[in-house]
XYZ file of C-alpha atoms in Angstrom:
113
model
C 11.703 37.483 -6.263
C 10.654 39.651 -2.887
C 13.907 41.679 -3.199
C 14.021 42.280 -7.212
C 10.623 43.800 -6.140
C 11.929 45.953 -3.646
C 14.284 47.046 -5.963
C 11.966 48.213 -8.239
C 10.114 50.284 -5.709
C 13.208 51.604 -4.075
C 14.311 52.701 -7.973
C 10.220 54.390 -8.436
C 10.678 55.820 -5.274
C 13.713 57.701 -6.191
C 12.515 58.612 -9.148
C 9.551 60.472 -7.767
C 11.804 62.032 -5.238
C 10.571 60.579 -2.062
C 14.177 59.318 -1.073
C 12.606 58.980 2.813
C 10.322 56.370 1.289
C 13.356 54.109 0.292
C 14.562 52.891 3.999
C 12.018 50.390 4.886
C 12.510 48.599 1.414
C 16.468 48.634 1.659
C 16.064 47.989 5.308
C 13.819 44.721 4.425
C 15.778 44.079 1.348
C 18.922 44.151 3.231
C 17.948 42.128 6.052
C 16.029 39.072 4.142
C 18.891 37.773 2.435
C 20.847 37.019 6.165
C 17.517 35.455 7.125
C 17.582 33.174 4.201
C 21.360 32.432 4.276
C 21.048 31.389 8.794
C 18.274 28.880 7.442
C 20.530 27.560 4.542
C 23.385 27.261 7.205
C 20.857 25.497 9.569
C 19.708 22.982 6.815
C 23.481 22.196 6.203
C 23.690 21.861 9.328
C 21.028 19.276 9.591
C 22.260 17.216 6.738
C 25.381 16.544 8.650
C 23.906 15.595 11.893
C 22.966 12.007 10.109
C 26.257 10.953 9.109
C 27.686 11.876 12.630
C 25.152 9.919 14.187
C 25.838 6.646 12.109
C 29.662 7.183 12.637
C 29.642 7.711 16.296
C 27.230 4.081 17.199
C 28.006 3.105 20.099
C 28.798 -0.819 20.641
C 26.056 -1.513 22.638
C 23.598 0.385 21.254
C 19.931 -0.563 21.569
C 17.225 -0.667 18.448
C 16.145 2.844 19.791
C 19.429 4.011 18.366
C 19.307 2.320 14.970
C 16.047 3.585 14.642
C 17.195 7.434 15.509
C 20.175 6.906 12.661
C 17.861 5.761 10.400
C 15.418 8.379 10.800
C 17.724 11.262 10.475
C 19.392 9.548 7.459
C 15.736 9.044 5.396
C 14.136 12.394 6.849
C 14.992 15.559 4.602
C 15.483 17.979 8.130
C 15.799 22.145 7.200
C 14.208 24.520 5.972
C 11.692 24.224 3.112
C 10.576 27.266 1.028
C 8.169 26.707 -1.375
C 8.493 22.648 -1.238
C 12.663 22.964 -1.758
C 15.385 22.538 0.988
C 16.931 25.743 1.478
C 20.409 25.104 0.385
C 23.344 27.568 0.225
C 23.538 27.379 -3.583
C 19.842 28.238 -3.799
C 20.693 31.698 -2.047
C 23.586 32.239 -3.961
C 21.707 31.725 -7.422
C 18.778 33.665 -5.918
C 21.240 36.562 -5.256
C 23.005 36.503 -8.288
C 19.613 36.781 -10.253
C 18.504 39.711 -8.294
C 21.834 41.566 -8.372
C 21.453 41.376 -12.266
C 17.228 42.191 -12.108
C 18.019 45.309 -9.776
C 21.117 46.802 -12.020
C 18.795 46.000 -15.224
C 15.940 48.141 -13.428
C 17.991 50.161 -12.010
C 19.726 51.504 -15.092
C 16.882 51.739 -16.747
C 14.487 53.746 -14.376
C 17.171 56.039 -13.307
C 18.887 56.441 -16.851
C 22.053 55.687 -16.156
C 22.664 54.102 -19.239
C-alpha cells in the first residue's frame, strides 16, 4: 500500500515538472521491499529452527530441553505486520499488486496509453 502511494506521488511530481522531488520517494520505495524481504527471510529461518531442535535432541535431554523444543514448535516466531506473520509469499503478492498499480497509475497520469 505504501509503495503504491509513493508511486502515485512520484507520478504527480513528474507531471508537475518537479523531478527533484521524486528522489526521496524513489529511495524509500526501493528500500522498503528490501527490508520486508529481509524480515520475511528471518521469519522463514525462525520457522525452520523448531524442527531442527527437535531433530537434534540429545540422549540425556532434560525437561528444560523438551520445554524449549515445545515452545519453539508452538510459538509463532518471526516478524508480524498487521497481525499477520510476514512470509515471502506475502511479499511477492504485495510487489505484484504494487507493480500493477504503479503501471496503471503511471500510464494514466503520464498519458502513455
